[in-house]
mmCIF file with all atom_site columns, C-alpha atoms in Angstrom:
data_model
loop_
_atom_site.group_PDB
_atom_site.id
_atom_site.type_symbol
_atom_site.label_atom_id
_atom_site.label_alt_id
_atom_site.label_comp_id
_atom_site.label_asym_id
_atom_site.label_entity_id
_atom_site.label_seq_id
_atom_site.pdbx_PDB_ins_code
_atom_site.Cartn_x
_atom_site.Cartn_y
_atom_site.Cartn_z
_atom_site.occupancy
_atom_site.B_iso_or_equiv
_atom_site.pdbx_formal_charge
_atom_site.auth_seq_id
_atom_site.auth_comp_id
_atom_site.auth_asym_id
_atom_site.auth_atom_id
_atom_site.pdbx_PDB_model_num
ATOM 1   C CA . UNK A 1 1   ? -0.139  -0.607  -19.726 1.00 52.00 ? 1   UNK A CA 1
ATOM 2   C CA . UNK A 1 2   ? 3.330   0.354   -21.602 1.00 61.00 ? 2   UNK A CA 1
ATOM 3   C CA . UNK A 1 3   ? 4.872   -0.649  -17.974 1.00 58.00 ? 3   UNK A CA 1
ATOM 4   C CA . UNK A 1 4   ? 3.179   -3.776  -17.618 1.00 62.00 ? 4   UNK A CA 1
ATOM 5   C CA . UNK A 1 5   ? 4.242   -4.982  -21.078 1.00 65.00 ? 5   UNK A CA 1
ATOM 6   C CA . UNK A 1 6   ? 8.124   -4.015  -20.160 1.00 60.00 ? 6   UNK A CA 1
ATOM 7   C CA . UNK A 1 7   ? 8.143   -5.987  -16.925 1.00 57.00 ? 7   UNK A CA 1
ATOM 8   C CA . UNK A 1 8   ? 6.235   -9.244  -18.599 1.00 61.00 ? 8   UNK A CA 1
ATOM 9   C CA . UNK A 1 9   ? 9.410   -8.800  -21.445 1.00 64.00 ? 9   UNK A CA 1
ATOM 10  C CA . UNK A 1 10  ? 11.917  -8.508  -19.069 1.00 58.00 ? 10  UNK A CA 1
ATOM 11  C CA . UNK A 1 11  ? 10.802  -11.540 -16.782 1.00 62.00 ? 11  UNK A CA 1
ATOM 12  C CA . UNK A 1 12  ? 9.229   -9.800  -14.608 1.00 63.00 ? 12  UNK A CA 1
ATOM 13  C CA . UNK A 1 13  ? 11.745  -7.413  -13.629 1.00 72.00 ? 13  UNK A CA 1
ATOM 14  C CA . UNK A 1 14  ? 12.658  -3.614  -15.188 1.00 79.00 ? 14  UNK A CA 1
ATOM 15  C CA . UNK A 1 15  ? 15.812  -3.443  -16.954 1.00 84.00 ? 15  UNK A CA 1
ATOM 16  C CA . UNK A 1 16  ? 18.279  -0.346  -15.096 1.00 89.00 ? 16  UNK A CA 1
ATOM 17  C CA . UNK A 1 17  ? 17.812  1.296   -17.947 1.00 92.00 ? 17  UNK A CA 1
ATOM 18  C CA . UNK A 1 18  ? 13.725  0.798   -17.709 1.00 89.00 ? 18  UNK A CA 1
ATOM 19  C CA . UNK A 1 19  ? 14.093  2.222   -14.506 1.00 91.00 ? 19  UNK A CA 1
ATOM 20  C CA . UNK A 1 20  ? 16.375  5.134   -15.102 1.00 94.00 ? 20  UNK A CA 1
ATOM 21  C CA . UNK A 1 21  ? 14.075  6.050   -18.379 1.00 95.00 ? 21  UNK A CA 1
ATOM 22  C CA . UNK A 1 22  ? 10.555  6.116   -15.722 1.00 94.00 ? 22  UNK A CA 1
ATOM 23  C CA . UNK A 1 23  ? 12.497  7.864   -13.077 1.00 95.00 ? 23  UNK A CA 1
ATOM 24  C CA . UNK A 1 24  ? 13.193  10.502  -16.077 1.00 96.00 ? 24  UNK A CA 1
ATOM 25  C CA . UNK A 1 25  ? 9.161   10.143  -16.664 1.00 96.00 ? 25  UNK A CA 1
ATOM 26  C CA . UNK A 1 26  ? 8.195   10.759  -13.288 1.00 96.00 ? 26  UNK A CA 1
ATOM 27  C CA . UNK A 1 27  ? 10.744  13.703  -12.555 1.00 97.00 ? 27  UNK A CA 1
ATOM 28  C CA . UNK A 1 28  ? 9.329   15.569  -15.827 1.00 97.00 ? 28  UNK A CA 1
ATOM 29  C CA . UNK A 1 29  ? 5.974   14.901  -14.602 1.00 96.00 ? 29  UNK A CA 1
ATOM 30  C CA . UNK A 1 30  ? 6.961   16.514  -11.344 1.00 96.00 ? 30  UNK A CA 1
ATOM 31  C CA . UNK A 1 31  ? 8.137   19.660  -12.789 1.00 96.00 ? 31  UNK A CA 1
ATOM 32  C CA . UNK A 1 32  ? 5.418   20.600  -14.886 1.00 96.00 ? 32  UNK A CA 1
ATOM 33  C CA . UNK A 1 33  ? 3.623   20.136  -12.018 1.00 95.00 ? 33  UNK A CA 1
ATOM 34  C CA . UNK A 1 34  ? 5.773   22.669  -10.393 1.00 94.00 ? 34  UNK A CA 1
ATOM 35  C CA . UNK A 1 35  ? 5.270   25.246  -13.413 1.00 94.00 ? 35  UNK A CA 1
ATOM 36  C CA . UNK A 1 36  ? 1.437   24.863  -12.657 1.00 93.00 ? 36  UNK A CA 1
ATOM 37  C CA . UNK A 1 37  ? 1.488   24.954  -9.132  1.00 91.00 ? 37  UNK A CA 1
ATOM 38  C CA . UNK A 1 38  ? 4.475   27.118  -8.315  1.00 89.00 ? 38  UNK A CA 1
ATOM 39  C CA . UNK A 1 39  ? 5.749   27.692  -4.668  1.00 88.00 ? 39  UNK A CA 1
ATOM 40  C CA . UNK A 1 40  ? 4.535   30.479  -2.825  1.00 86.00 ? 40  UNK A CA 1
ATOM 41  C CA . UNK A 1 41  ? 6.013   33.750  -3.033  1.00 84.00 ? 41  UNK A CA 1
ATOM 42  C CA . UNK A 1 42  ? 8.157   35.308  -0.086  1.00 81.00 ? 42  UNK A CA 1
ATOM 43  C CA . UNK A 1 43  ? 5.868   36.836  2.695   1.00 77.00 ? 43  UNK A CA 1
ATOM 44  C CA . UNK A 1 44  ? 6.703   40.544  3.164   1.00 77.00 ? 44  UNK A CA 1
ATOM 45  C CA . UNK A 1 45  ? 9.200   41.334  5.896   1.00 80.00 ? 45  UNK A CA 1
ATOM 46  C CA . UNK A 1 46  ? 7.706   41.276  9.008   1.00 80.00 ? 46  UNK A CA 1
ATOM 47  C CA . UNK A 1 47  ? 4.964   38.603  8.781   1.00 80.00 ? 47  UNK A CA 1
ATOM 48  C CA . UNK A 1 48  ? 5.206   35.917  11.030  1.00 81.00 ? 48  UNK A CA 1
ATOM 49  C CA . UNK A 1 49  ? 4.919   31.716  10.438  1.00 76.00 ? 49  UNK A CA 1
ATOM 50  C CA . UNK A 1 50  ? 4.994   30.295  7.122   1.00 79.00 ? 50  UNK A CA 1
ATOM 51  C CA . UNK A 1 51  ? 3.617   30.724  3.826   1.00 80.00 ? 51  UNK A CA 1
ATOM 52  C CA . UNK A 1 52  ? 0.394   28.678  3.063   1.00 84.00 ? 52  UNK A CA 1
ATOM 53  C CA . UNK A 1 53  ? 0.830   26.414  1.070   1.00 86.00 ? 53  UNK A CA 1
ATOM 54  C CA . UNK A 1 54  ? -1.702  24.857  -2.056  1.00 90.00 ? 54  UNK A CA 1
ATOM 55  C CA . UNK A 1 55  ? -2.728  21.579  -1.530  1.00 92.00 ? 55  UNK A CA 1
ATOM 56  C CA . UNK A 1 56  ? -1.296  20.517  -4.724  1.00 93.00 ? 56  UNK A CA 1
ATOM 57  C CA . UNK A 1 57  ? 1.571   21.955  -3.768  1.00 93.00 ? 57  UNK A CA 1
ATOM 58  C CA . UNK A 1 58  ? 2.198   19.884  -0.748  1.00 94.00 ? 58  UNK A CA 1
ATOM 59  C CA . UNK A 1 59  ? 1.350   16.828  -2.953  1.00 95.00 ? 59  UNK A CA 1
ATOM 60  C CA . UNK A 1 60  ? 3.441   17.787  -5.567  1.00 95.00 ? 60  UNK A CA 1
ATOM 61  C CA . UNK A 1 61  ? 6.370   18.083  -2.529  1.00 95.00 ? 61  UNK A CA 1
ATOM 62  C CA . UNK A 1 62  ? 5.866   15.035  -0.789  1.00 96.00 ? 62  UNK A CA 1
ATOM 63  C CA . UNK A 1 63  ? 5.785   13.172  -4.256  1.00 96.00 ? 63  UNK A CA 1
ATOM 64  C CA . UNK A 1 64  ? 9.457   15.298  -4.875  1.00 96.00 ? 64  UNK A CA 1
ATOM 65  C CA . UNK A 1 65  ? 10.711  14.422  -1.550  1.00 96.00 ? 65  UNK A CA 1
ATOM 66  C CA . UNK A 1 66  ? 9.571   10.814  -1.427  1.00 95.00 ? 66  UNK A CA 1
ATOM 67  C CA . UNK A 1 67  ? 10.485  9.848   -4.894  1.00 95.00 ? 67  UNK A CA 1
ATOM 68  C CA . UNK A 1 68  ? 12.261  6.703   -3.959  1.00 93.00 ? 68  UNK A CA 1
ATOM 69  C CA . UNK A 1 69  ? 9.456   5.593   -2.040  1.00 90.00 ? 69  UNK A CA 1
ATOM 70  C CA . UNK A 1 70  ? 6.962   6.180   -4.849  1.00 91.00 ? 70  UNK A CA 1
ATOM 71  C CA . UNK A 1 71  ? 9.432   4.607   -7.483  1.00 91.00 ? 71  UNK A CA 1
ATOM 72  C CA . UNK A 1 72  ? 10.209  1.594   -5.067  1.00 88.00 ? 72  UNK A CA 1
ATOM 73  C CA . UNK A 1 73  ? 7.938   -1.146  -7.687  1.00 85.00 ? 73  UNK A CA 1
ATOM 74  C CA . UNK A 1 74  ? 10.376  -0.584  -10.224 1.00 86.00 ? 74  UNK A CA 1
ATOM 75  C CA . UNK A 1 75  ? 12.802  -2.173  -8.138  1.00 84.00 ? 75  UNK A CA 1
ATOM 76  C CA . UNK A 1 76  ? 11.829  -3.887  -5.886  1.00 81.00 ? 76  UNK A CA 1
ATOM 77  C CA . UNK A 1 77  ? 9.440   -7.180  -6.889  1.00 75.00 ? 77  UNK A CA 1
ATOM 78  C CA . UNK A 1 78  ? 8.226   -7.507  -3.308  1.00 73.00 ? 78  UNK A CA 1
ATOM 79  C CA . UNK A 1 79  ? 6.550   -3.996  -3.150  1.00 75.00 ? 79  UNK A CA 1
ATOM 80  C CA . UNK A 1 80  ? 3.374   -3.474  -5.009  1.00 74.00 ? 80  UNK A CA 1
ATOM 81  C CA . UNK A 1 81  ? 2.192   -1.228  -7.366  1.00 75.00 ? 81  UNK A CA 1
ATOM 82  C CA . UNK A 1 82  ? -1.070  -0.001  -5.240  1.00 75.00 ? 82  UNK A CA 1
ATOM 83  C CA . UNK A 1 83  ? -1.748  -0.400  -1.855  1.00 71.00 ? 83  UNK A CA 1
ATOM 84  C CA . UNK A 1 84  ? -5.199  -1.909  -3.210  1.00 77.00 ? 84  UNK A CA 1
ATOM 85  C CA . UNK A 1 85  ? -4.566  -4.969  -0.451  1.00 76.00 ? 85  UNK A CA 1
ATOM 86  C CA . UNK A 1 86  ? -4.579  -2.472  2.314   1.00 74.00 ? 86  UNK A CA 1
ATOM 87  C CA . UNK A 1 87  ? -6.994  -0.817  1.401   1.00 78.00 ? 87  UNK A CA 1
ATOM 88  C CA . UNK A 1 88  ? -8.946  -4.159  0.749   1.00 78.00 ? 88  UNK A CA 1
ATOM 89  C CA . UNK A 1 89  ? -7.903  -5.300  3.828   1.00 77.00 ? 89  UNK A CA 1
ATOM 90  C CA . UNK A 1 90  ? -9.657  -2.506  6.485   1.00 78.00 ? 90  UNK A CA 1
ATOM 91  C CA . UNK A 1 91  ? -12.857 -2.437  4.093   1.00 82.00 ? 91  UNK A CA 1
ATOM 92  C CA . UNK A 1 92  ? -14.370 -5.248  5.889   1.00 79.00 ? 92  UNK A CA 1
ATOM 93  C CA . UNK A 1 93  ? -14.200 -3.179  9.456   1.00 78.00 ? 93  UNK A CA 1
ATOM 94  C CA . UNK A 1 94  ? -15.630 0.062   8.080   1.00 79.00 ? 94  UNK A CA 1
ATOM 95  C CA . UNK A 1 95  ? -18.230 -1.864  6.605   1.00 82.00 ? 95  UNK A CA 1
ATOM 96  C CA . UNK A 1 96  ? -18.766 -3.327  10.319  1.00 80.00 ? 96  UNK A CA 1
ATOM 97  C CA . UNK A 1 97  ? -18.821 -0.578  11.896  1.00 77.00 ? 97  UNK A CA 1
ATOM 98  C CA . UNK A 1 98  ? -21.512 0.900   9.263   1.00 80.00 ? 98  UNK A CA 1
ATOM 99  C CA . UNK A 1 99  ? -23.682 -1.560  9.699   1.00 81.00 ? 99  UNK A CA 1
ATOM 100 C CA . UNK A 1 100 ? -23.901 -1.420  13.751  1.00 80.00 ? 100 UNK A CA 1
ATOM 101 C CA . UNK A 1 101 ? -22.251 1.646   14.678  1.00 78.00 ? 101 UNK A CA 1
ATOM 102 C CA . UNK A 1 102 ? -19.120 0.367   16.327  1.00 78.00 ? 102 UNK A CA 1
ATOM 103 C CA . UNK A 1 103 ? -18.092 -2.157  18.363  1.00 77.00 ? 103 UNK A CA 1
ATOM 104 C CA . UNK A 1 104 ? -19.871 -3.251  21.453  1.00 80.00 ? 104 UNK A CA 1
ATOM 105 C CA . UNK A 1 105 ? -16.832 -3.971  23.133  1.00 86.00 ? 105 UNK A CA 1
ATOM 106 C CA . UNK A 1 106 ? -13.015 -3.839  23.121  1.00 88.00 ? 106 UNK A CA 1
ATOM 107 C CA . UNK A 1 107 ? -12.717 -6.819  23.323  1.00 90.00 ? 107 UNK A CA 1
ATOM 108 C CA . UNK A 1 108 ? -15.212 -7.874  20.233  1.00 85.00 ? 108 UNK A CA 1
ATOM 109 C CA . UNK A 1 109 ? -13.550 -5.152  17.821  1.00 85.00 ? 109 UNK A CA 1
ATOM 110 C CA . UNK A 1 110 ? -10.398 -7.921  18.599  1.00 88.00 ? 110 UNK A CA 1
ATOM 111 C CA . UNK A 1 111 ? -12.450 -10.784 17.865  1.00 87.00 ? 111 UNK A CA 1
ATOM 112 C CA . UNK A 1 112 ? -13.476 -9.306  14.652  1.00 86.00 ? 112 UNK A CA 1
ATOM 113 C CA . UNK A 1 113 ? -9.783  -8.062  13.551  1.00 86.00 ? 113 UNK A CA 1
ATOM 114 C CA . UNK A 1 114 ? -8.249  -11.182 14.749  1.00 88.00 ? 114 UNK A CA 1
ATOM 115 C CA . UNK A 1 115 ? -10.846 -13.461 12.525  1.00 88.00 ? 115 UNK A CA 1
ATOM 116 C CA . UNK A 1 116 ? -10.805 -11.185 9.716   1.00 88.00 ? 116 UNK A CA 1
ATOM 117 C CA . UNK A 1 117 ? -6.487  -10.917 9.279   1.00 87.00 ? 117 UNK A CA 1
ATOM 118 C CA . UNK A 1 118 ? -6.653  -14.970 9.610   1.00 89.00 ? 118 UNK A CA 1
ATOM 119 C CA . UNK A 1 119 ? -9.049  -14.809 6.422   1.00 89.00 ? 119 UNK A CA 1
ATOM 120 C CA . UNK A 1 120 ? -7.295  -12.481 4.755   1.00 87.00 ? 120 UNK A CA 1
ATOM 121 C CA . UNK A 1 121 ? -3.853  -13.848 4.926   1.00 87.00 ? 121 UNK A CA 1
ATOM 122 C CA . UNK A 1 122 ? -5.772  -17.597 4.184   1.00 89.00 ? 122 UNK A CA 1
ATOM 123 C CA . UNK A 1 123 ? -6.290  -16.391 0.996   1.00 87.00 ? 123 UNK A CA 1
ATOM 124 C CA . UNK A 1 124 ? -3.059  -14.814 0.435   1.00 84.00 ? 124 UNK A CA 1
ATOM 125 C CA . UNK A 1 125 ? -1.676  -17.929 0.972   1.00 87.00 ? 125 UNK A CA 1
ATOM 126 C CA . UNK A 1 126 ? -3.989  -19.699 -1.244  1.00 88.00 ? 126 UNK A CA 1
ATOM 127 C CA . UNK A 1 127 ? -6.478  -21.053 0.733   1.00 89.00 ? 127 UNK A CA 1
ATOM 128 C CA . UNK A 1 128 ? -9.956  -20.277 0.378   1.00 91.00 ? 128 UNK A CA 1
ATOM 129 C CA . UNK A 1 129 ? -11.540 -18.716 3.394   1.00 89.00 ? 129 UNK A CA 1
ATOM 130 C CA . UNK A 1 130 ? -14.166 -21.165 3.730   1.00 92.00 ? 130 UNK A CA 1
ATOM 131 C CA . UNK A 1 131 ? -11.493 -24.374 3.809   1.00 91.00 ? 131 UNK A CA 1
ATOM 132 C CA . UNK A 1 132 ? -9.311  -22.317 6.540   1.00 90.00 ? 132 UNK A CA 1
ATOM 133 C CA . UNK A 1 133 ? -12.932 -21.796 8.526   1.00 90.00 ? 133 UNK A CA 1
ATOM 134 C CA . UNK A 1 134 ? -13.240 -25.721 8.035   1.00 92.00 ? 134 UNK A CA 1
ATOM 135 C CA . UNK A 1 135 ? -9.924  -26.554 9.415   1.00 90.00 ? 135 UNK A CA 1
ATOM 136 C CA . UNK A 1 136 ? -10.222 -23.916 11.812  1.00 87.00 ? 136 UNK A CA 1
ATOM 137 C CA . UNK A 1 137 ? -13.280 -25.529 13.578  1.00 90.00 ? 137 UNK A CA 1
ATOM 138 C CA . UNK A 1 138 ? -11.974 -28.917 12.979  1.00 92.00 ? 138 UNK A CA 1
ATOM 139 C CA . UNK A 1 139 ? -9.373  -28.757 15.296  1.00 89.00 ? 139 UNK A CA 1
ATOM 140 C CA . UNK A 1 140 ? -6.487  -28.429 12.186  1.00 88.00 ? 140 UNK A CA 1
ATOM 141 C CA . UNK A 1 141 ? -4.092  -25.526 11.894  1.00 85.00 ? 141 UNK A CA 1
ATOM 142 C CA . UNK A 1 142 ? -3.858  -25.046 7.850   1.00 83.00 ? 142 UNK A CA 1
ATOM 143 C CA . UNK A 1 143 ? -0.490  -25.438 6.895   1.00 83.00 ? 143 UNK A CA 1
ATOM 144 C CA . UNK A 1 144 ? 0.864   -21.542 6.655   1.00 81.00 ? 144 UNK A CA 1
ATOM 145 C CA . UNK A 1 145 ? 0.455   -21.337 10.188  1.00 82.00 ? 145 UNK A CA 1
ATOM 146 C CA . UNK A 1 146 ? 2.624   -24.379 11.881  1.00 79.00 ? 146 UNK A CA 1
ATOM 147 C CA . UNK A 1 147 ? 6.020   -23.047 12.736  1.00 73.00 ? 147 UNK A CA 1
ATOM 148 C CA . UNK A 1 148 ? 7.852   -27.016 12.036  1.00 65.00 ? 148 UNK A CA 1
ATOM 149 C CA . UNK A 1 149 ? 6.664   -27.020 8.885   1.00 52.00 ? 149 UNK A CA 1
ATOM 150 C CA . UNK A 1 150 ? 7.601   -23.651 8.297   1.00 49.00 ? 150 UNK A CA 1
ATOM 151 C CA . UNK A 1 151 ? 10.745  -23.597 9.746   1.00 49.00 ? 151 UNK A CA 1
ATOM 152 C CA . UNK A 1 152 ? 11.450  -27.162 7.728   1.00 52.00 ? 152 UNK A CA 1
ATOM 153 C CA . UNK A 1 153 ? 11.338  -25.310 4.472   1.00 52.00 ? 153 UNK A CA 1
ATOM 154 C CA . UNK A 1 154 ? 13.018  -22.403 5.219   1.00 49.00 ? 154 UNK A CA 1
#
């Protein structure tokens, strides 16, 4: 909430020193996650492979070794805070595949993906999914999809 309310004062961007003061947040988070979940000890001599590691231990060093990809929001304007929409996004075909068990056909599972990313990016571009399904079947392309228009504004 404290990181909402600094973006909305800033214009909707993070001041560098914003940024520089969560990076400090999330790095201190990090290592007292490192004092709970310490690496593993050395394996005696002899032992073969490697050590086994905790599974919050190979979070916490994936989140340590992809920090900038973590961190990218406070940047970057264009990259979310969640992946919520992706997630969003393939709900629809695990539902589908729930409800009948999976796909009759190759071919249909297309059918279905195809119709359900035209929905989905419909309403990312503001258009309700029931007026794209109207121009759809009406023989008009909605607007986000012709390339003149597009290419005219760009």
């Amino acid at each position: 909430l404290a990181m909402n309310q600094a973006v909305e004062d800033a214009g909707g961007r993070l001041s560098p020193d914003a940024v520089r003061r969560w990076r400090e947040r999330y790095r201190h988070c990090l290592a007292e996650g490192d004092v709970e979940s310490p690496p593993p000890s050395k394996p005696p001599p002899g032992t073969r492979g490697r050590t086994k590691r905790t599974q919050a231990r190979n979070l916490l060093e994936r989140l340590q070794a992809r920090e900038d990809d973590v961190l990218r929001f406070l940047e970057d304007s264009a990259a979310p805070f969640t992946n919520n929409q992706g997630e969003r996004d393939l709900r629809m075909t695990k539902v589908q595949q729930k409800i009948s068990g999976c796909f009759r056909s190759w071919e249909g599972a297309e059918i279905f993906c195809r119709m359900r990313s035209f929905l989905s990016t419909s309403v990312k571009q503001g258009l309700s999914a029931h007026a794209a399904l109207e121009q759809l079947f009406a023989g008009e392309m909605p607007l986000f999809m012709r390339r003149d228009e597009r290419s005219q504004a760009a």
